[in-house]
Short mmCIF file of C-alpha atoms in Angstrom, two decimals:
data_model
loop_
_atom_site.label_atom_id
_atom_site.label_comp_id
_atom_site.label_asym_id
_atom_site.label_seq_id
_atom_site.Cartn_x
_atom_site.Cartn_y
_atom_site.Cartn_z
CA MET A 20 -10.53 -20.04 -24.64
CA THR A 21 -10.33 -16.33 -25.23
CA THR A 22 -8.89 -13.62 -22.69
CA ASP A 23 -12.26 -11.85 -22.87
CA SER A 24 -14.02 -14.95 -21.36
CA LEU A 25 -11.64 -14.58 -18.45
CA ARG A 26 -13.26 -11.16 -17.84
CA SER A 27 -16.95 -11.98 -18.31
CA GLY A 28 -19.25 -12.35 -15.35
CA PRO A 29 -19.92 -10.30 -12.31
CA GLY A 30 -16.98 -8.12 -11.50
CA ALA A 31 -15.24 -8.52 -14.93
CA ASN A 32 -15.12 -4.79 -15.33
CA GLY A 33 -14.03 -4.10 -11.70
CA ARG A 34 -17.69 -3.26 -10.58
CA THR A 35 -20.58 -5.16 -9.33
CA SER A 36 -24.39 -4.24 -9.72
CA GLY A 37 -24.06 -2.26 -6.41
CA ASP A 38 -20.99 -0.36 -7.71
CA ARG A 39 -18.76 -2.45 -5.25
CA ALA A 40 -15.15 -2.69 -6.46
CA ARG A 41 -13.84 -6.15 -7.13
CA LEU A 42 -10.95 -7.60 -8.81
CA PRO A 43 -11.54 -9.42 -12.18
CA VAL A 44 -12.18 -13.27 -11.88
CA ARG A 45 -10.86 -16.11 -13.80
CA GLU A 46 -13.27 -18.66 -15.28
CA HIS A 47 -13.71 -22.30 -13.89
CA LEU A 48 -13.40 -24.77 -17.00
CA PRO A 49 -16.83 -26.45 -17.39
CA ALA A 50 -16.86 -30.34 -16.65
CA CYS A 51 -18.78 -30.75 -20.22
CA GLY A 52 -19.93 -28.45 -22.78
CA PRO A 53 -19.33 -27.88 -26.51
CA ALA A 54 -15.60 -28.52 -26.18
CA ALA A 55 -16.01 -31.91 -24.66
CA ALA A 56 -18.61 -32.91 -27.26
CA SER A 57 -16.46 -32.05 -29.91
CA GLY A 58 -13.74 -34.12 -28.68
CA VAL A 59 -11.29 -31.35 -27.60
CA PRO A 60 -9.32 -32.51 -24.37
CA VAL A 61 -9.23 -30.16 -21.23
CA LEU A 62 -5.75 -31.44 -20.66
CA ASP A 63 -2.81 -31.87 -23.08
CA VAL A 64 0.24 -33.53 -21.15
CA VAL A 65 3.49 -33.21 -23.39
CA VAL A 66 6.23 -35.90 -23.06
CA PRO A 67 9.36 -34.32 -24.61
CA VAL A 68 11.81 -37.16 -25.48
CA TYR A 69 15.02 -37.60 -27.16
CA ASN A 70 16.58 -41.14 -27.96
CA GLU A 71 14.22 -42.58 -25.48
CA GLU A 72 13.19 -45.95 -27.16
CA LYS A 73 13.73 -47.79 -23.99
CA ASP A 74 11.63 -45.75 -21.52
CA LEU A 75 8.80 -44.20 -23.86
CA ARG A 76 6.57 -47.13 -24.19
CA PRO A 77 6.24 -47.91 -20.36
CA CYS A 78 6.09 -44.16 -19.56
CA VAL A 79 3.01 -43.56 -22.05
CA LEU A 80 1.06 -46.85 -20.98
CA ARG A 81 1.54 -46.07 -17.33
CA LEU A 82 0.53 -42.42 -17.74
CA HIS A 83 -2.47 -43.30 -20.03
CA ASP A 84 -3.54 -45.91 -17.71
CA HIS A 85 -3.49 -43.37 -14.67
CA LEU A 86 -5.09 -40.50 -16.70
CA SER A 87 -7.75 -43.04 -17.79
CA ARG A 88 -8.69 -44.13 -14.26
CA THR A 89 -8.36 -41.22 -12.10
CA PHE A 90 -8.64 -38.03 -14.29
CA PRO A 91 -12.35 -36.73 -14.58
CA TYR A 92 -11.98 -34.62 -17.54
CA ALA A 93 -11.07 -35.51 -21.33
CA PHE A 94 -7.14 -35.76 -21.90
CA ARG A 95 -4.56 -36.01 -24.56
CA ILE A 96 -0.81 -37.10 -24.41
CA THR A 97 1.47 -35.85 -26.73
CA VAL A 98 4.80 -37.41 -27.57
CA ALA A 99 7.31 -34.52 -28.76
CA ASP A 100 10.24 -36.18 -30.31
CA ASN A 101 13.34 -33.86 -30.27
CA ALA A 102 15.11 -35.18 -33.41
CA SER A 103 15.74 -38.59 -32.05
CA THR A 104 18.09 -40.80 -33.91
CA ASP A 105 17.24 -44.17 -32.60
CA SER A 106 13.79 -46.09 -32.79
CA THR A 107 12.06 -43.49 -30.67
CA PRO A 108 9.87 -42.24 -33.78
CA ALA A 109 8.80 -45.86 -34.44
CA VAL A 110 7.83 -46.38 -30.75
CA ALA A 111 5.86 -43.16 -30.54
CA ALA A 112 3.95 -43.90 -33.82
CA ALA A 113 3.00 -47.31 -32.48
CA LEU A 114 1.50 -45.97 -29.43
CA ALA A 115 -0.27 -43.20 -31.07
CA ALA A 116 -1.89 -45.96 -33.34
CA GLU A 117 -2.60 -48.07 -30.35
CA LEU A 118 -3.97 -45.86 -27.68
CA ARG A 119 -6.80 -43.29 -27.94
CA GLY A 120 -5.77 -39.83 -26.85
CA VAL A 121 -2.23 -40.22 -27.63
CA ARG A 122 -0.48 -38.28 -30.47
CA TYR A 123 3.01 -37.95 -31.84
CA VAL A 124 4.80 -34.85 -33.01
CA ARG A 125 8.18 -34.87 -34.52
CA LEU A 126 10.52 -31.83 -34.50
CA GLU A 127 13.85 -32.01 -36.61
CA GLU A 128 15.66 -29.82 -34.02
CA LYS A 129 16.74 -30.70 -30.41
CA GLY A 130 15.52 -28.71 -27.18
CA ARG A 131 13.11 -29.15 -24.55
CA GLY A 132 12.00 -25.89 -24.63
CA ARG A 133 11.71 -25.76 -28.37
CA ALA A 134 9.42 -29.02 -28.13
CA LEU A 135 7.26 -27.50 -25.45
CA ARG A 136 6.95 -24.10 -27.24
CA THR A 137 5.89 -25.97 -30.55
CA VAL A 138 3.34 -28.36 -29.02
CA TRP A 139 1.94 -25.98 -26.38
CA SER A 140 1.47 -23.13 -29.22
CA GLU A 141 -0.50 -25.51 -31.53
CA SER A 142 -2.66 -27.08 -28.79
CA ASP A 143 -6.30 -26.64 -28.52
CA ALA A 144 -6.59 -27.83 -25.03
CA PRO A 145 -7.31 -25.20 -22.20
CA VAL A 146 -4.60 -26.75 -19.78
CA LEU A 147 -1.13 -27.59 -20.94
CA ALA A 148 1.10 -29.67 -18.90
CA TYR A 149 4.34 -31.80 -19.49
CA MET A 150 6.40 -34.19 -17.52
CA ASP A 151 9.72 -35.84 -17.98
CA VAL A 152 9.75 -39.51 -19.67
CA ASP A 153 11.21 -41.29 -16.63
CA LEU A 154 8.25 -40.47 -14.64
CA SER A 155 10.41 -39.55 -11.59
CA THR A 156 7.57 -37.74 -10.08
CA ASP A 157 4.67 -39.65 -8.62
CA LEU A 158 1.57 -39.54 -11.08
CA ASN A 159 -0.94 -38.91 -7.93
CA ALA A 160 0.34 -35.22 -8.00
CA LEU A 161 -1.10 -34.80 -11.42
CA LEU A 162 -4.56 -34.00 -10.46
CA PRO A 163 -3.63 -31.65 -7.73
CA LEU A 164 -1.22 -29.83 -10.17
CA VAL A 165 -3.80 -29.12 -12.90
CA ALA A 166 -6.88 -28.64 -10.53
CA PRO A 167 -6.02 -24.97 -9.50
CA LEU A 168 -5.73 -24.42 -13.29
CA ILE A 169 -9.01 -26.01 -14.11
CA SER A 170 -10.80 -23.98 -11.43
CA GLY A 171 -9.21 -20.57 -12.48
CA HIS A 172 -7.54 -20.27 -9.23
CA SER A 173 -4.14 -20.06 -10.65
CA ASP A 174 -2.29 -19.38 -13.95
CA LEU A 175 0.66 -21.82 -13.59
CA ALA A 176 1.46 -24.74 -11.48
CA ILE A 177 4.73 -26.68 -10.70
CA GLY A 178 5.78 -29.80 -8.83
CA SER A 179 8.29 -29.09 -6.07
CA ARG A 180 10.80 -31.41 -4.85
CA LEU A 181 12.18 -28.73 -2.15
CA ALA A 182 8.77 -28.17 -0.43
CA ARG A 183 9.10 -29.33 3.17
CA SER A 184 6.40 -31.88 2.67
CA ALA A 185 7.95 -33.42 -0.59
CA ARG A 186 9.38 -36.78 -0.30
CA VAL A 187 12.54 -37.06 -2.56
CA VAL A 188 15.13 -39.94 -3.12
CA ARG A 189 18.34 -38.71 -4.70
CA GLY A 190 21.78 -38.73 -4.48
CA SER A 191 23.69 -35.84 -2.33
CA LYS A 192 25.16 -34.55 -5.55
CA ARG A 193 21.95 -33.63 -7.49
CA GLU A 194 20.40 -32.54 -4.00
CA PHE A 195 23.23 -30.04 -3.61
CA ILE A 196 23.04 -28.90 -7.18
CA SER A 197 19.25 -28.35 -7.07
CA ARG A 198 19.48 -26.39 -3.83
CA ALA A 199 22.44 -24.40 -4.97
CA TYR A 200 20.68 -23.46 -8.31
CA ASN A 201 17.48 -22.39 -6.16
CA LEU A 202 19.57 -20.21 -4.06
CA ILE A 203 20.96 -18.44 -7.18
CA LEU A 204 17.51 -17.80 -8.42
CA ARG A 205 16.33 -16.22 -5.05
CA SER A 206 19.23 -14.06 -4.93
CA SER A 207 19.85 -13.07 -8.49
CA LEU A 208 16.30 -12.92 -9.73
CA ALA A 209 14.35 -12.56 -6.45
CA ALA A 210 12.47 -15.71 -7.45
CA GLY A 211 9.77 -16.93 -4.85
CA PHE A 212 8.93 -20.49 -6.37
CA SER A 213 10.94 -23.23 -4.61
CA ASP A 214 11.83 -25.64 -7.59
CA ALA A 215 12.26 -24.38 -11.18
CA GLN A 216 13.86 -27.58 -12.52
CA CYS A 217 11.32 -30.33 -11.60
CA GLY A 218 10.03 -31.76 -14.88
CA PHE A 219 6.22 -31.46 -13.65
CA LYS A 220 4.53 -28.37 -14.88
CA ALA A 221 1.30 -26.96 -16.19
CA VAL A 222 -0.16 -23.62 -17.54
CA ARG A 223 -3.53 -22.21 -18.63
CA SER A 224 -3.27 -22.04 -22.37
CA GLU A 225 -4.30 -18.21 -22.46
CA VAL A 226 -1.45 -17.43 -20.34
CA ALA A 227 0.96 -19.65 -22.35
CA GLU A 228 -0.17 -17.73 -25.38
CA ARG A 229 1.12 -14.57 -24.03
CA LEU A 230 4.20 -15.73 -22.05
CA LEU A 231 5.63 -18.20 -24.84
CA PRO A 232 6.65 -15.41 -27.13
CA MET A 233 8.49 -13.75 -24.40
CA VAL A 234 10.84 -16.83 -23.50
CA GLU A 235 13.99 -16.90 -25.58
CA ASP A 236 15.60 -20.30 -24.37
CA SER A 237 14.80 -23.34 -26.20
CA GLY A 238 16.69 -25.78 -23.91
CA TRP A 239 16.57 -26.66 -20.16
CA PHE A 240 16.41 -22.99 -18.86
CA PHE A 241 12.96 -22.77 -20.70
CA ASP A 242 11.14 -23.67 -17.45
CA THR A 243 13.06 -21.21 -15.21
CA GLU A 244 12.43 -18.16 -17.72
CA LEU A 245 8.97 -19.00 -18.09
CA LEU A 246 8.33 -18.99 -14.06
CA VAL A 247 10.46 -15.79 -13.58
CA LEU A 248 8.50 -13.80 -16.43
CA ALA A 249 5.29 -15.31 -14.90
CA GLU A 250 6.04 -14.35 -11.40
CA ARG A 251 7.52 -10.60 -12.27
CA ALA A 252 4.28 -10.17 -13.96
CA GLY A 253 2.13 -10.71 -11.16
CA LEU A 254 0.72 -14.17 -12.44
CA ARG A 255 -0.18 -16.76 -9.69
CA ILE A 256 2.00 -19.91 -9.50
CA HIS A 257 0.58 -22.77 -7.61
CA GLU A 258 3.39 -25.31 -6.02
CA VAL A 259 2.51 -28.93 -5.32
CA PRO A 260 5.01 -30.96 -3.15
CA VAL A 261 5.81 -33.97 -4.94
CA ASP A 262 6.99 -37.89 -4.38
CA TRP A 263 10.14 -38.01 -6.54
CA VAL A 264 12.72 -40.78 -7.25
CA ASP A 265 15.99 -40.12 -9.11
CA ASP A 266 16.32 -41.74 -12.26
CA PRO A 267 20.11 -43.35 -12.16
CA ASP A 268 19.90 -43.54 -15.82
CA SER A 269 19.06 -40.06 -16.67
CA THR A 270 20.80 -38.85 -19.73
CA VAL A 271 20.96 -35.07 -18.77
CA HIS A 272 24.53 -33.77 -18.59
CA ILE A 273 24.71 -32.00 -15.41
CA VAL A 274 27.71 -29.68 -16.03
CA ARG A 275 26.62 -28.33 -19.66
CA THR A 276 23.00 -27.87 -18.41
CA ALA A 277 24.26 -25.93 -15.18
CA ALA A 278 26.33 -23.76 -17.53
CA GLU A 279 23.37 -22.84 -19.92
CA ASP A 280 21.42 -22.22 -16.88
CA LEU A 281 23.87 -19.66 -15.50
CA LYS A 282 23.91 -17.93 -18.69
CA GLY A 283 20.26 -17.66 -18.88
CA VAL A 284 20.03 -16.17 -15.38
CA TRP A 285 22.47 -13.51 -16.53
CA ARG A 286 20.54 -12.91 -19.63
CA VAL A 287 17.33 -12.68 -17.87
CA GLY A 288 18.50 -10.68 -15.00
CA ARG A 289 20.09 -8.12 -17.15
CA ALA A 290 16.70 -7.78 -19.30
CA LEU A 291 14.82 -7.29 -15.86
CA ALA A 292 17.29 -4.80 -14.58
CA VAL A 293 17.12 -2.37 -17.48
CA GLY A 294 13.24 -2.88 -17.81
CA ALA A 295 13.61 -4.42 -21.30
CA LEU A 296 10.74 -6.73 -20.97
CA PRO A 297 7.13 -5.58 -21.41
CA LEU A 298 5.65 -7.35 -18.48
CA ASP A 299 2.54 -5.45 -18.63
CA ARG A 300 1.55 -7.39 -21.77
CA LEU A 301 1.16 -10.36 -19.43
CA ALA A 302 -0.51 -8.79 -16.43
CA ARG A 303 -2.94 -6.44 -17.77
CA PRO A 304 -5.10 -9.05 -20.02
CA PHE A 305 -5.64 -11.14 -16.85
CA GLY A 306 -6.81 -8.19 -14.48
CA ASP A 307 -3.43 -7.95 -12.73
CA ASP A 308 -2.58 -4.46 -13.63
CA PRO A 309 -1.71 -2.60 -10.54
CA ARG A 310 -4.27 0.01 -11.65
CA ASP A 311 -6.91 -2.68 -11.24
CA ARG A 312 -5.99 -3.01 -7.52
CA ALA A 313 -6.39 1.00 -6.84
CA LEU A 314 -9.88 0.56 -5.77
CA THR A 315 -12.05 3.41 -4.42
CA GLY A 316 -11.90 3.78 -0.51
CA VAL A 317 -9.00 1.55 -0.19
CA GLU A 318 -5.83 3.21 1.13
CA ARG A 319 -2.61 3.13 -0.52
CA GLY A 320 -0.19 0.42 0.60
CA LEU A 321 1.72 2.45 3.18
CA ALA A 322 2.64 -0.43 5.17
CA ARG A 323 4.04 -2.44 2.49
CA GLN A 324 5.83 0.40 1.37
CA LEU A 325 7.38 0.89 4.84
CA VAL A 326 8.47 -2.71 4.86
CA GLY A 327 10.11 -2.29 1.50
CA PHE A 328 11.91 0.80 2.24
CA CYS A 329 13.21 -0.75 5.53
CA VAL A 330 14.55 -3.74 3.73
CA VAL A 331 16.16 -1.78 1.00
CA GLY A 332 17.44 0.77 3.62
CA VAL A 333 19.08 -1.96 5.74
CA LEU A 334 20.60 -3.51 2.32
CA SER A 335 21.74 0.02 1.17
CA THR A 336 23.36 0.84 4.45
CA LEU A 337 25.40 -2.36 4.63
CA PHE A 338 26.47 -1.90 1.15
CA TYR A 339 27.27 1.73 1.93
CA LEU A 340 29.35 0.80 5.03
CA ALA A 341 31.18 -1.84 2.96
CA LEU A 342 32.13 0.83 0.14
CA TYR A 343 33.10 3.35 2.70
CA SER A 344 35.39 0.96 4.39
CA LEU A 345 36.79 0.04 1.12
CA PHE A 346 37.22 3.67 -0.15
CA ARG A 347 38.59 4.51 3.26
CA LEU A 348 41.90 2.42 2.44
CA GLY A 349 43.06 4.82 -0.16
CA VAL A 350 41.37 8.19 0.54
CA GLY A 351 40.32 10.55 3.58
CA PRO A 352 37.01 10.22 5.37
CA GLN A 353 35.02 12.93 3.45
CA LEU A 354 36.05 11.43 0.04
CA ALA A 355 35.19 7.83 0.97
CA ASN A 356 31.78 9.14 2.35
CA GLY A 357 31.02 11.03 -0.53
CA GLY A 358 31.94 8.20 -3.16
CA ALA A 359 30.22 5.50 -0.93
CA LEU A 360 26.97 7.51 -0.68
CA LEU A 361 27.01 8.33 -4.16
CA VAL A 362 27.24 4.81 -5.56
CA SER A 363 24.85 3.52 -2.85
CA ALA A 364 22.26 6.13 -3.51
CA VAL A 365 21.80 5.13 -7.28
CA ALA A 366 21.36 1.54 -6.32
CA ASN A 367 18.94 2.71 -3.37
CA THR A 368 16.84 4.79 -5.76
CA ALA A 369 16.86 1.97 -8.30
CA ALA A 370 15.70 -0.61 -5.70
CA ASN A 371 13.20 1.73 -3.95
CA ARG A 372 11.71 2.45 -7.33
CA ARG A 373 10.96 -1.17 -8.37
CA LEU A 374 10.68 -2.87 -4.82
CA THR A 375 8.92 -0.37 -2.58
CA PHE A 376 6.98 1.69 -4.98
CA GLY A 377 6.49 -0.77 -7.72
CA VAL A 378 7.55 1.61 -10.57
CA ARG A 379 8.27 -0.65 -13.82
CA GLY A 380 9.71 0.15 -16.94
CA ARG A 381 12.38 2.82 -18.15
CA ASP A 382 9.60 5.66 -18.14
CA GLY A 383 10.82 8.35 -15.78
CA ALA A 384 13.98 6.49 -14.79
CA VAL A 385 16.53 9.22 -15.57
CA ARG A 386 14.22 11.81 -13.56
CA HIS A 387 13.78 9.55 -10.65
CA GLN A 388 17.54 9.15 -10.38
CA ALA A 389 18.06 12.91 -10.63
CA GLN A 390 15.62 13.66 -7.87
CA GLY A 391 17.25 10.68 -5.87
CA LEU A 392 20.37 12.45 -5.96
CA VAL A 393 18.82 15.51 -4.28
CA VAL A 394 17.89 13.21 -1.65
CA PHE A 395 21.16 11.90 -1.73
CA ALA A 396 22.79 15.60 -1.24
CA ILE A 397 20.71 15.73 1.97
CA GLY A 398 22.17 12.80 3.39
CA LEU A 399 25.58 13.86 2.20
CA ALA A 400 25.09 17.10 4.13
CA LEU A 401 24.16 15.19 7.42
CA THR A 402 26.80 12.72 7.32
CA SER A 403 29.32 15.26 6.27
CA GLY A 404 28.34 17.49 8.94
CA SER A 405 28.55 14.83 11.43
CA LEU A 406 32.02 13.61 10.46
CA ALA A 407 33.04 17.33 10.57
CA ALA A 408 31.81 17.84 14.01
CA LEU A 409 33.41 14.59 15.06
CA GLY A 410 36.82 15.51 13.71
CA ALA A 411 36.50 18.84 15.37
CA ALA A 412 35.53 17.13 18.55
CA THR A 413 38.28 14.54 18.73
CA GLY A 414 40.88 15.42 16.44
CA SER A 415 41.77 11.77 15.18
CA PRO A 416 38.52 9.52 15.71
CA SER A 417 39.03 5.78 15.38
CA HIS A 418 37.41 3.97 12.46
CA SER A 419 34.73 2.36 14.66
CA THR A 420 33.65 5.72 16.10
CA GLU A 421 33.38 7.21 12.67
CA LEU A 422 31.13 4.23 11.52
CA ALA A 423 29.19 4.83 14.72
CA VAL A 424 28.53 8.35 13.84
CA LEU A 425 27.72 7.69 10.36
CA ILE A 426 25.13 5.05 11.19
CA THR A 427 23.42 7.54 13.57
CA ALA A 428 23.35 10.16 10.84
CA ASN A 429 21.86 7.84 8.37
CA LEU A 430 19.21 6.89 10.68
CA ALA A 431 18.32 10.44 11.28
CA ALA A 432 18.07 11.01 7.55
CA THR A 433 16.05 7.79 6.85
CA VAL A 434 12.67 9.37 7.80
CA LEU A 435 13.00 12.49 5.62
CA ARG A 436 14.32 10.27 2.69
CA PHE A 437 11.11 8.17 2.84
CA LEU A 438 8.85 11.23 2.98
CA LEU A 439 10.78 12.79 0.12
CA LEU A 440 10.82 9.52 -2.06
CA ARG A 441 6.91 9.03 -1.44
CA ALA A 442 5.72 12.40 -1.68
CA TRP A 443 8.10 13.94 -4.48
CA VAL A 444 10.04 11.17 -6.33
CA PHE A 445 7.48 8.42 -6.67
CA PRO A 446 4.21 10.28 -5.77
CA ALA A 447 0.91 8.40 -6.04
CA ARG A 448 -1.04 8.90 -9.08
CA ALA A 449 -4.73 9.38 -8.76
CA CYS A 450 -6.52 6.46 -10.84
CA PRO A 451 -8.89 8.05 -12.97
CA GLU A 452 -12.48 6.50 -12.79
CA PRO A 453 -13.52 4.47 -15.62
CA GLU A 454 -15.55 6.56 -17.92
CA PRO A 455 -19.29 5.35 -18.33
CA GLU A 456 -20.20 3.39 -21.36
CA LEU A 457 -22.33 5.45 -23.45
CA GLU A 458 -25.51 3.82 -25.12
CA PRO A 459 -25.26 3.48 -28.82
CA GLU A 460 -27.71 5.81 -30.63
CA LEU A 461 -30.06 3.82 -32.43
CA GLU A 462 -30.49 4.45 -36.04
CA PRO A 463 -33.99 5.89 -37.05
CA ASP A 464 -36.42 3.37 -38.55
CA SER A 465 -37.25 4.04 -42.20
CA GLU A 466 -40.90 4.38 -41.18
CA ASP A 467 -40.21 7.23 -38.68
CA VAL A 468 -38.16 9.01 -41.21
CA ARG A 469 -41.11 9.03 -43.61
#
């Protein structure tokens, strides 16, 4: 399936026959058609394995039986062997010869992410999924997982063990690690999904085609990186609460995996912070470019910007007060105030640029920071003037009094700061109307030329 097919049909170019603005739509995969007649499966489920000679056969038999009985579309099961050194290759080959719709792929290098990238990149199925060989996740969640992808409603889907309605049986150690990792993702990468590590995920093939080249990790962090990039690009992620029972014989090395995951979080977070990832390559082909949402007659998102500005403002104020208290230990109030304001102003401009006004990439970043420093100078004048007035009035004010005055002065400057940011630093850009397509001129017929 091509990207063009996603944009075909009513509203594909943002307009209907009545010139009513609409977002582009995704296409529902047909239940039958040329692809089904040619034997191309709708779903390709990858089972990555490494030295799983014991669990592989019962896993594939159970999965194949479940799909045969319950899945209404053609399917394929792909066993992706990550350079196993036991009899896993022989077991996988025997299953491929025995069961229709099962194939075996051998990789000479280890890495779950490497296996998924290899198989997904070569698959002809429009919906790609994977699950762990231990089948810890109940298979009844498989159809709800892929249904939003088949319908075109979502781009990716994940099983979640941390959703409220999920039913999970596992030890306290793994529960703590999972929730701690999720907290790290939310605080450092602003992740909105609830469970990055559950081995139960699916993606539409045209989305994977653009996502996979941008994912660097080839191990366990592959899942997290894939989801973070997709979410930052505005792609839709569907979550399915799952029933999940821990496998006590799991061969996953928890400490080593956690260390690699933290390295991946640092690498991806740094790339996002400097705008090194071209996320527009993901969003624009699927109609998720913010320019597609700037529809005629629809007001700019003032309410959303106010909420974002307030959130950034609260965090910046707390950051500023903490810095002021720290600097005040070694210098006077004016120097402490100036240093705290300068550092927090740079952070505030960067946060408002991305979160409040939705500006991505490096273009104009230096100019925005320079303009933000002008706004900072206004805040400095207000707060410094307030401190000077306080010192003249009381002589030697207490630290708590200084903080109270500074908070009041910052609140007074907040409204002016928002107006300056919105109207001067990050002004709205008028979205040009699409140029009408010109009818191609017909070449004169040879009879007319004569």
